[in-house]
Coordinates of C-alpha atoms in Angstrom, one line a residue:
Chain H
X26 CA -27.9 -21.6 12.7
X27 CA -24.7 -20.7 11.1
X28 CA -21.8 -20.0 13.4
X29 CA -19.3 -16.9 12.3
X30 CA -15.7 -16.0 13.9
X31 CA -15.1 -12.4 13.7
X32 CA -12.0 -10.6 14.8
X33 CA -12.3 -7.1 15.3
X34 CA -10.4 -4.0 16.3
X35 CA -11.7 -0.7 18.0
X36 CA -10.8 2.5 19.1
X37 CA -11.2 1.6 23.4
X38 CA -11.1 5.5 24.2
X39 CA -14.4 6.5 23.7
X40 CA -16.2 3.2 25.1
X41 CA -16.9 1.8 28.7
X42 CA -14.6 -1.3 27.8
X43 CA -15.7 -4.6 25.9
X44 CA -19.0 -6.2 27.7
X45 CA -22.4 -5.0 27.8
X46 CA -23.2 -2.5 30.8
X47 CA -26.5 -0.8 31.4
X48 CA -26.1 3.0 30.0
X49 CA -22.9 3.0 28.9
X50 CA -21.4 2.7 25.2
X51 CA -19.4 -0.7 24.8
X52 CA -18.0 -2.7 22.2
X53 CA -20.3 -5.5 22.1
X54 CA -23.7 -3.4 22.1
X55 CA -22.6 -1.9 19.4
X56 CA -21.7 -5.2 17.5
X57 CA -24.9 -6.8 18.7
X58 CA -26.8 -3.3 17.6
X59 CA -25.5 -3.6 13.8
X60 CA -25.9 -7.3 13.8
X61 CA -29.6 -6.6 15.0
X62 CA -30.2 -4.6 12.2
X63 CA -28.7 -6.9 9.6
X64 CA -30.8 -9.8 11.0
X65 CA -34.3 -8.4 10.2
X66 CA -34.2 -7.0 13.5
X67 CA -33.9 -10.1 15.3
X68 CA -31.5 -9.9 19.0
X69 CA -27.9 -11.4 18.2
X70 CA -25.9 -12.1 20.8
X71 CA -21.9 -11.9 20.7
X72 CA -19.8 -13.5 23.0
X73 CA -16.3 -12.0 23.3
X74 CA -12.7 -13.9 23.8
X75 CA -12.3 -11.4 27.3
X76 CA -13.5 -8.1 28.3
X77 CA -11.1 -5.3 27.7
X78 CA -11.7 -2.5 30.4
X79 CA -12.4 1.3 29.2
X80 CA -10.3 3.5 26.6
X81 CA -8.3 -0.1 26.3
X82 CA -7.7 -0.7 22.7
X83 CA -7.9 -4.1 20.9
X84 CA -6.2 -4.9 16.9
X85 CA -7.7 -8.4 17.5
X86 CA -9.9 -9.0 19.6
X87 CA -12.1 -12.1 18.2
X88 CA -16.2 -13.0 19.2
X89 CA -18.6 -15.2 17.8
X90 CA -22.5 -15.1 16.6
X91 CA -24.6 -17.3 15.3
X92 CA -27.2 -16.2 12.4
X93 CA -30.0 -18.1 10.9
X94 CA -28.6 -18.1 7.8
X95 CA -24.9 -18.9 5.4
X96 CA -24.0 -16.0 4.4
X97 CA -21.2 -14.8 2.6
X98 CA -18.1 -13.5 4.7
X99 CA -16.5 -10.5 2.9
X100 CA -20.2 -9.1 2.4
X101 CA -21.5 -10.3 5.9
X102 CA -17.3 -8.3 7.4
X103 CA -18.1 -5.3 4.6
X104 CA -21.8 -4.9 6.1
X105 CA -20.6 -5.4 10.1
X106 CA -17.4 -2.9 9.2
X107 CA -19.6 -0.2 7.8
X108 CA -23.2 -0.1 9.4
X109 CA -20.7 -0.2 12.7
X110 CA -19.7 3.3 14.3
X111 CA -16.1 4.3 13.2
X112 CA -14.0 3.6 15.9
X113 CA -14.6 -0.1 15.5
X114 CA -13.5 -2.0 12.4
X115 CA -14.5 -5.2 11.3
X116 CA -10.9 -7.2 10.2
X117 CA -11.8 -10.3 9.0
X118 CA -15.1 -13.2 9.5
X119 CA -15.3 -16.6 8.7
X120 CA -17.8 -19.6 9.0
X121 CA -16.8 -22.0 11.7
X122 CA -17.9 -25.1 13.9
X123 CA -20.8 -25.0 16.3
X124 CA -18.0 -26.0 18.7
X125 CA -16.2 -23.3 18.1
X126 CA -16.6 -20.5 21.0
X127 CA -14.4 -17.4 21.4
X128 CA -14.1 -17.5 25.2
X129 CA -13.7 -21.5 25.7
X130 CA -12.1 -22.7 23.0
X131 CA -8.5 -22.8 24.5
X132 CA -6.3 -20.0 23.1
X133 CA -3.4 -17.7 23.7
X134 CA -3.7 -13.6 24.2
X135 CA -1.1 -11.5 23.3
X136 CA -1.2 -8.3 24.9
X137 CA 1.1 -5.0 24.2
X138 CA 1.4 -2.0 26.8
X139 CA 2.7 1.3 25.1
X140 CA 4.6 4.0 27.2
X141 CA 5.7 7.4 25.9
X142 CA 8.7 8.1 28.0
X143 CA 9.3 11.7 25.8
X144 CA 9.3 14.9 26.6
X145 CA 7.6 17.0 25.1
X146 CA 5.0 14.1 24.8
X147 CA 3.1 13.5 21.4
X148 CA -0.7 15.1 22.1
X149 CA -1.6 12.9 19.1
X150 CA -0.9 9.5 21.4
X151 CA -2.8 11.4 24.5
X152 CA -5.0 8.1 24.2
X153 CA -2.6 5.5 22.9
X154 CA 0.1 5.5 24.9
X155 CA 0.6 5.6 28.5
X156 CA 2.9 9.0 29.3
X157 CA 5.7 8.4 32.1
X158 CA 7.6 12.0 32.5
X159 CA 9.9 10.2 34.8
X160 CA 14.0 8.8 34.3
X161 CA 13.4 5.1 33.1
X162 CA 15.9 2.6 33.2
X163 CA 15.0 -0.2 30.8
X164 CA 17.8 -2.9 31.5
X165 CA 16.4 -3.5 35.2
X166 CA 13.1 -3.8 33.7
X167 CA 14.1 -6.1 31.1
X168 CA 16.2 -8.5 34.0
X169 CA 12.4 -8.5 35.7
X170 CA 10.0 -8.9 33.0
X171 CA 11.9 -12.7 32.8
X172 CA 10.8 -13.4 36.1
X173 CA 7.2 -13.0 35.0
X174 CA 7.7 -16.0 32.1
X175 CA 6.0 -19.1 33.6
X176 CA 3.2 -21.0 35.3
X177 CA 2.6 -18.5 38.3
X178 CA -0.1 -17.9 41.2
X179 CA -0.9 -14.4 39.9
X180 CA -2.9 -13.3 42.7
X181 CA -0.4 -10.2 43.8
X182 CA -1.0 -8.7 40.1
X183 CA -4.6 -8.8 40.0
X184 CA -7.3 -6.1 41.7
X185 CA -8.6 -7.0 45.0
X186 CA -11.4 -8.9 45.6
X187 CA -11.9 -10.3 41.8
X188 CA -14.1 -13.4 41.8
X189 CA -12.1 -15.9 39.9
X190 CA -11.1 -18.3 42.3
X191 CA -7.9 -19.9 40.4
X192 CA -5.4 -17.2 39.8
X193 CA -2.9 -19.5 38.4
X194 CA -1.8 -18.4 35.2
X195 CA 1.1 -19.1 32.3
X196 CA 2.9 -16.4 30.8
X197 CA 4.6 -18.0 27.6
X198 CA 6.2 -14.4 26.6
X199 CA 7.3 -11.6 28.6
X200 CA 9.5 -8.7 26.9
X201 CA 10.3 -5.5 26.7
X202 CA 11.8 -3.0 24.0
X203 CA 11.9 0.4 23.0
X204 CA 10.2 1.2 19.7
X205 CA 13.3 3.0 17.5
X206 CA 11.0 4.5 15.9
X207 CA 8.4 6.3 17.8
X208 CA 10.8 6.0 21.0
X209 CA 8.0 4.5 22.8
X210 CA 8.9 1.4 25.1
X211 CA 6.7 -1.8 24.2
X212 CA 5.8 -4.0 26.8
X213 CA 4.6 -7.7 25.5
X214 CA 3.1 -10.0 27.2
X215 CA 1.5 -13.9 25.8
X216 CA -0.3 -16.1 28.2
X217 CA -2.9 -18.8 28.0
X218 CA -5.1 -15.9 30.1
X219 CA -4.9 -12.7 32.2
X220 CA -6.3 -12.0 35.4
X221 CA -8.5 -8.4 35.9
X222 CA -6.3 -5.5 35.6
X223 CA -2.7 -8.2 35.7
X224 CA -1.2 -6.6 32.8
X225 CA -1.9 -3.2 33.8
X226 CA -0.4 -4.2 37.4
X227 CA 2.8 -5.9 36.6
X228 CA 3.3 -2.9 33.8
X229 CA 2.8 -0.4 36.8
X230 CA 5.2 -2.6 38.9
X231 CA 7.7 -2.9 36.4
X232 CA 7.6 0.9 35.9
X233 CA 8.5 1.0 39.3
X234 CA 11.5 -0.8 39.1
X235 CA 13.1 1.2 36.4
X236 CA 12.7 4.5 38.0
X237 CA 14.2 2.5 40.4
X238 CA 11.9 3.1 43.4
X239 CA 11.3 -1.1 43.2
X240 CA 14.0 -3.8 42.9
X241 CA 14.0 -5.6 40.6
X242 CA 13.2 -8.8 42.6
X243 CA 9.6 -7.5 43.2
X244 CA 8.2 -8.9 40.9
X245 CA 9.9 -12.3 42.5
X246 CA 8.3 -11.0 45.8
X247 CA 4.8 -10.1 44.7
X248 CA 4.3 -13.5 42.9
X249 CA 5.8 -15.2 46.4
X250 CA 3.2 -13.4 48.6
X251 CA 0.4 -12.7 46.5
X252 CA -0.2 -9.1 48.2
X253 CA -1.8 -6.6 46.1
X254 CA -0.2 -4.2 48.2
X255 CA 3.6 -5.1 46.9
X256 CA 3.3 -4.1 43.4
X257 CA 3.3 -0.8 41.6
X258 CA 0.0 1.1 41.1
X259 CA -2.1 0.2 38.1
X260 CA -0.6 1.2 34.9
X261 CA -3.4 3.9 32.4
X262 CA -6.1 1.9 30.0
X263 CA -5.2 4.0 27.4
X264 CA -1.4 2.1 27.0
X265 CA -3.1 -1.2 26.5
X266 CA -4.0 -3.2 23.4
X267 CA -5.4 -6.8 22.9
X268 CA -3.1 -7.5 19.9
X269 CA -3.7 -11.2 18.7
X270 CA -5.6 -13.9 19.9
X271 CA -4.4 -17.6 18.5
X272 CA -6.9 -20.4 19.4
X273 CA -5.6 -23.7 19.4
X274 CA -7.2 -26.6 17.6
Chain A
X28 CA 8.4 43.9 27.2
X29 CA 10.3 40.5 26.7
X30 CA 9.6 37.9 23.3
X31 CA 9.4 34.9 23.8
X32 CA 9.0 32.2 20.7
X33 CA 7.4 28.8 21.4
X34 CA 7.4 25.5 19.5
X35 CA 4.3 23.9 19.9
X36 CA 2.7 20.5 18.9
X37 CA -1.4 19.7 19.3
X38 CA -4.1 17.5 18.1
X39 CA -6.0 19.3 15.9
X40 CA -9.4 16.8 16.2
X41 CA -11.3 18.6 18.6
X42 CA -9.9 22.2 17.7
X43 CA -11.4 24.5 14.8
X44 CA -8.3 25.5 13.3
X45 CA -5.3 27.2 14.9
X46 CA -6.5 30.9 14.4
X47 CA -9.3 32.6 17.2
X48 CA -12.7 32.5 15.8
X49 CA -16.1 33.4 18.1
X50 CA -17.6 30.9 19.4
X51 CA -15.0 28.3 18.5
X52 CA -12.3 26.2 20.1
X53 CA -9.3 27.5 18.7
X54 CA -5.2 26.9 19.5
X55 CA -4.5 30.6 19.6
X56 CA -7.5 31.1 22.2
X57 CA -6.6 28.2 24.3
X58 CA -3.0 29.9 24.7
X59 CA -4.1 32.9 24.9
X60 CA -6.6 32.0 27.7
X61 CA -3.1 30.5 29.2
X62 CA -1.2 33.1 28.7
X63 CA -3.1 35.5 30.4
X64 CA -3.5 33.3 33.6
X65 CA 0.0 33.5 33.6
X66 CA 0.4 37.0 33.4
X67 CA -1.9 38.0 36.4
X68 CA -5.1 38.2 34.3
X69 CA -3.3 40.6 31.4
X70 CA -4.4 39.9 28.3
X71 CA -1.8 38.4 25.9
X72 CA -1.9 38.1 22.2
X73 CA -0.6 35.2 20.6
X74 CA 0.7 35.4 17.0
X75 CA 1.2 32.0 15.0
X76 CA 3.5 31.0 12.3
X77 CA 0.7 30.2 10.0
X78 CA -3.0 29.1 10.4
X79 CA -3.9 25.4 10.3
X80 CA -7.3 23.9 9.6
X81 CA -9.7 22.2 11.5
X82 CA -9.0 18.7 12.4
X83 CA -5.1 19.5 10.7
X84 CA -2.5 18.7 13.3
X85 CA 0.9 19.9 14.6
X86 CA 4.2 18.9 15.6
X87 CA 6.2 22.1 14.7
X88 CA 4.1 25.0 14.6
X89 CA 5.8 28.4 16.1
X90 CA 4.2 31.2 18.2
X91 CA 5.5 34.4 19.6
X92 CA 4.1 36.2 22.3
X93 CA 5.4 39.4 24.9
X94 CA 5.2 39.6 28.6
X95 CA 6.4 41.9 30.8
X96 CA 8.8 40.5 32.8
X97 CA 11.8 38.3 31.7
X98 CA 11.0 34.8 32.9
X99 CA 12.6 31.2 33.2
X100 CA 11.9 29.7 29.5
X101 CA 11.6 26.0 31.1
X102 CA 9.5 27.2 33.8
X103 CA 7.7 29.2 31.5
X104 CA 7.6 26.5 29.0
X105 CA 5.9 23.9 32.1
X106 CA 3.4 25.8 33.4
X107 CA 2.4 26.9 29.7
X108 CA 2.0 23.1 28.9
X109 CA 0.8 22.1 32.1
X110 CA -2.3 24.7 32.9
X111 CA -3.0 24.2 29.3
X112 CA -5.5 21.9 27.4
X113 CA -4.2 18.1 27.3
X114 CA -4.4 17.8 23.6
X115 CA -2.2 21.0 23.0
X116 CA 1.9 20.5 23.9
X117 CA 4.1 22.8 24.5
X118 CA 7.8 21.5 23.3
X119 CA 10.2 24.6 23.7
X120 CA 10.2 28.6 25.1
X121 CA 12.7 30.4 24.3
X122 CA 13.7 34.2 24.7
X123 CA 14.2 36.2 21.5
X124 CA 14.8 39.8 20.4
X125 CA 12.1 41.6 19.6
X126 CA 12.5 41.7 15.9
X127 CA 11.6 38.0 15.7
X128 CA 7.8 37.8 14.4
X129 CA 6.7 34.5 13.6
X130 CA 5.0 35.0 10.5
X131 CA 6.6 37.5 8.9
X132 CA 10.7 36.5 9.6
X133 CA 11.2 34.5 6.7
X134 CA 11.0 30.9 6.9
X135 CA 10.4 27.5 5.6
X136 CA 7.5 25.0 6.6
X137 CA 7.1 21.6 6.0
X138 CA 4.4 19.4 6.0
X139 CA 3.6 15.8 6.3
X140 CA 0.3 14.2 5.1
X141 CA -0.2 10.5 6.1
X142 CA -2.5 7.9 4.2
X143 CA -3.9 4.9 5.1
X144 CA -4.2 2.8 2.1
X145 CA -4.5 -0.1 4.1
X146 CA -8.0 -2.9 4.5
X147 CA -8.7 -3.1 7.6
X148 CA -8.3 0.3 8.6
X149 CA -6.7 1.6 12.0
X150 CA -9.5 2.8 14.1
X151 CA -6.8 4.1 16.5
X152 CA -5.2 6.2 13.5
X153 CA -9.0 7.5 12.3
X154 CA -8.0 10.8 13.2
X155 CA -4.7 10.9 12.7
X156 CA -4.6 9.6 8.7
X157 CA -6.7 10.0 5.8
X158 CA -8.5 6.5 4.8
X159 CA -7.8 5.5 1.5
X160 CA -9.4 2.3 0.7
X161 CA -8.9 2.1 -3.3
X162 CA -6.0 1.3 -5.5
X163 CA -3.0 3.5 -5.4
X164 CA 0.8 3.1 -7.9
X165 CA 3.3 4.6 -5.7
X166 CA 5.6 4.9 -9.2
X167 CA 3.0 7.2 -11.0
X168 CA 2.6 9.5 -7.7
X169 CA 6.4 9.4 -7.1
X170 CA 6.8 10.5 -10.8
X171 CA 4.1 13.2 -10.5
X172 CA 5.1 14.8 -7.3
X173 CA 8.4 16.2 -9.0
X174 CA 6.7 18.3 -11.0
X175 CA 5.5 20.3 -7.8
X176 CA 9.0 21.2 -7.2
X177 CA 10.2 24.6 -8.1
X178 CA 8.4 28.4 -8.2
X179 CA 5.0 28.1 -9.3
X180 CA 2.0 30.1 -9.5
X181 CA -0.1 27.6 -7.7
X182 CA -3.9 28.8 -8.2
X183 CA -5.2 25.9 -9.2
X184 CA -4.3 24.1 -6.1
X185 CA -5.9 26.9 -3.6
X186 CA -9.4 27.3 -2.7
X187 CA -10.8 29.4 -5.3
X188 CA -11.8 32.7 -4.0
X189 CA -8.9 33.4 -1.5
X190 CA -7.9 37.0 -1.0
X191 CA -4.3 36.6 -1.2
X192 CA -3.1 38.1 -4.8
X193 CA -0.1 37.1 -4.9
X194 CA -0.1 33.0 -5.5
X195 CA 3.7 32.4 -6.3
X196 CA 5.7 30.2 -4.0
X197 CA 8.4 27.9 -4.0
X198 CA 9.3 24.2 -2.9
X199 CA 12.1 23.0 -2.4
X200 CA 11.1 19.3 -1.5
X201 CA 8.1 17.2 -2.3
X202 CA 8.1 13.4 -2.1
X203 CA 6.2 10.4 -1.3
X204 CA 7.3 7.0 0.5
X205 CA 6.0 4.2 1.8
X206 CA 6.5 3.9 5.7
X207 CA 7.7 -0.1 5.8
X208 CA 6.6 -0.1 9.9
X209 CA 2.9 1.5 9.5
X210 CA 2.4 0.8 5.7
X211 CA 1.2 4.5 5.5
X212 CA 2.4 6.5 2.7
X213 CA 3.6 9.5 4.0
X214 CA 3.7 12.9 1.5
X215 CA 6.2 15.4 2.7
X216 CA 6.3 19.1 1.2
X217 CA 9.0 21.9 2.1
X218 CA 8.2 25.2 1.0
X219 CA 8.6 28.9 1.9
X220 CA 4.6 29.1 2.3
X221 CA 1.9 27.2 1.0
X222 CA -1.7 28.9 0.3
X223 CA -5.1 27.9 1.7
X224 CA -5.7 24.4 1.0
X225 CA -2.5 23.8 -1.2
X226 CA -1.0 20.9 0.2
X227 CA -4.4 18.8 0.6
X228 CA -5.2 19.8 -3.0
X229 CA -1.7 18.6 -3.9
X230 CA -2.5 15.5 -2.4
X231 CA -6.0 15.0 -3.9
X232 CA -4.7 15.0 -7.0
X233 CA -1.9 12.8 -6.6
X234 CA -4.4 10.3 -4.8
X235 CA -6.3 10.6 -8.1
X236 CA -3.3 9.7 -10.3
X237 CA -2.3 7.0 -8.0
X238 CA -5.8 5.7 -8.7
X239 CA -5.0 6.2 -12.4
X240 CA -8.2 8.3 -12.8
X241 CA -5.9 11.1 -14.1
X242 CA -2.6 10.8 -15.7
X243 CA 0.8 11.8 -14.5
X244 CA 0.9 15.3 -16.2
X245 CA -2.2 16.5 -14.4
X246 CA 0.3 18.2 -11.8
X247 CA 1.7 20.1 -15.0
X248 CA -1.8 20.6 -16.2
X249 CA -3.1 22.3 -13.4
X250 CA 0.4 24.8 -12.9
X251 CA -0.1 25.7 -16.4
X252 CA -4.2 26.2 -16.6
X253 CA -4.1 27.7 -13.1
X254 CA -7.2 25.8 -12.8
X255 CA -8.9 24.8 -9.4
X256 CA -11.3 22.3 -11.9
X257 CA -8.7 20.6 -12.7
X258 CA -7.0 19.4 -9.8
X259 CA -8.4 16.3 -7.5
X260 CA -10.4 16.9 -4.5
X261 CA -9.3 18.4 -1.0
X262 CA -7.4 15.7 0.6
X263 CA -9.3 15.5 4.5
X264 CA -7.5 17.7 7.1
X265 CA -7.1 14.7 9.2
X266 CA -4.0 13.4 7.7
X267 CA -1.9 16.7 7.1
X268 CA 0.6 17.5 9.8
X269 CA 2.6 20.6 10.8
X270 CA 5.9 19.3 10.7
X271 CA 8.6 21.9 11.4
X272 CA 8.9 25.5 10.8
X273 CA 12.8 26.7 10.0
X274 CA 13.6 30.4 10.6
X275 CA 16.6 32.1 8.3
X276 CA 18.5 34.3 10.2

């Protein structure tokens, strides 16, 4: 068998999020349906760096397969990229080690959260970008976003009851800006993982705190005492994007 | 009665164009349908700058409409945008005398038309920018889109068969950059009116003579012969944008 690494980017509005669910459309049935196809119709299984949860959108997310044979990559990407529906594109494959596993391997995320603070709001970005109405502050946000940087217990930023048992997490990169641009602020986040629903959590918390209903030592407070209930409501799917995954060696 | 003139924005993907057709999804029918829930079940006509294709978009585009009574133009403006559809925006109501008419007040319109010449493609921008995988030369596009400047008779970029007899009109601005951010080049066109399919079939070609499958005087060519044959295909409606509509006084 001949191991491939394929990093891939999709559309996350119109599927049930990244990992294989009984009736519902996600991201890797369809990848395992067109890699079916291409395999003589033989089952291929793809194993995914993380989920991503519904209408969240990923530039590069990366998985792995295995097929029987060597094939060649820009034919075996073009094949994947256009046999595949159209709200999921195929960026790049490449052959790599048996050892080599999307989800294992160690590796950094980098995440970006997108929030249309305009008004009027852009209809086109209905599914791209999180729309907060409200006054924002960014230069509180910006003083608590540091505290986030670091080797913390992230339990207080993560949904109830999740099964992981080791919520301890490091956050190389935590920043904030506002896109000249588009006028969008750009949350970014890089850690050596995330925890279910922590980016959407400490974006809702920090939201919070610069429409100044938080201060900004919450996010101090929710990492002290790991309550759920301290931090801002669960920031929308559709601001989030799984931008770049960098494995290490 | 009182006028009142709106600026509106939508997403044209899941509309059939901007004007009311049976048994469509239309922009004027959902304001309409608005409208009249607004004004205590009264039926209220909704005239529009200009029509816009299906799947074509809209930042700028400018309505007028009468109701009886004189009303609050923000409060107006909110619960217009609010009881309304969530891919359909409504950026500004104002009050104006009842000479104003949308269409027929004289005015300017520009639109943008964004392509996405890049590999891999955007799967979030699939609706929002026509896919261009092939080889474009900015210069030769940049050189022939000057020549689209001016009054022309512009039959051979219409659909053939339109009912409008008269098919002179004016631009005052047509060029073509490169956005450094998105890597999209964006095609922007001022004019006082464009007919039926003008601006995609200006883009087709140009596309074509990017792709050096015609040469830089086909813009002349097809101004001269009045031709429809001789121009490039219709550019898809999924990049062309509304922009801005300017009123003279």
């Amino acid at each position: 068998m001949t191991r491939y690494k394929a990093i891939i980017s999709y559309d996350g509005t119109l599927f049930a999020g990244f990992q294989r669910q009984p009736q519902e459309r996600t991201v890797q049935e369809e990848l395992e349906k067109t890699l079916c196809k291409l395999n003589s119709g033989q089952p291929v299984t793809v194993h995914g760096a993380g989920r991503t949860d519904a209408g969240v959108h990923a530039y590069g997310q990366v998985v792995h397969f295995d097929l029987p044979q060597s094939r060649d990559v820009e034919k075996l990407r073009f094949a994947l990229d256009t046999q595949g529906p159209e709200d999921l594109d195929i960026v790049s494959v490449e052959q790599v080690s048996d050892r080599f596993h999307a989800r294992y391997q160690k590796h950094s995320k980098t995440y970006e959260f997108l929030v249309d603070n305009g008004r009027p709001k852009n209809p086109m970005m209905r599914h791209y970008a999180t729309h907060y109405p409200y006054h924002l502050d960014l230069k509180p946000m910006q003083e608590a976003i540091k505290d986030l940087v670091g080797t913390h217990d992230f339990t207080g930023f993560t949904a109830s009851g999740t099964a992981v048992e080791n919520k301890v997490r490091t956050i190389s990169q935590a920043k904030l800006h506002r896109d000249e641009k588009t006028g969008f602020l750009v949350f970014t986040f890089t850690g050596n993982g995330f925890l279910y629903k922590q980016v959407r959590n400490m974006v809702g918390t920090l939201l919070k705190i610069g429409n100044g209903r938080m201060p900004i030592s919450q996010i101090k407070t929710v990492l002290e005492k790991k309550d759920r209930n301290l931090a801002g409501p669960t920031a929308a799917g559709n601001g989030l994007y799984l931008k770049e995954i960098i494995y290490e060696d």
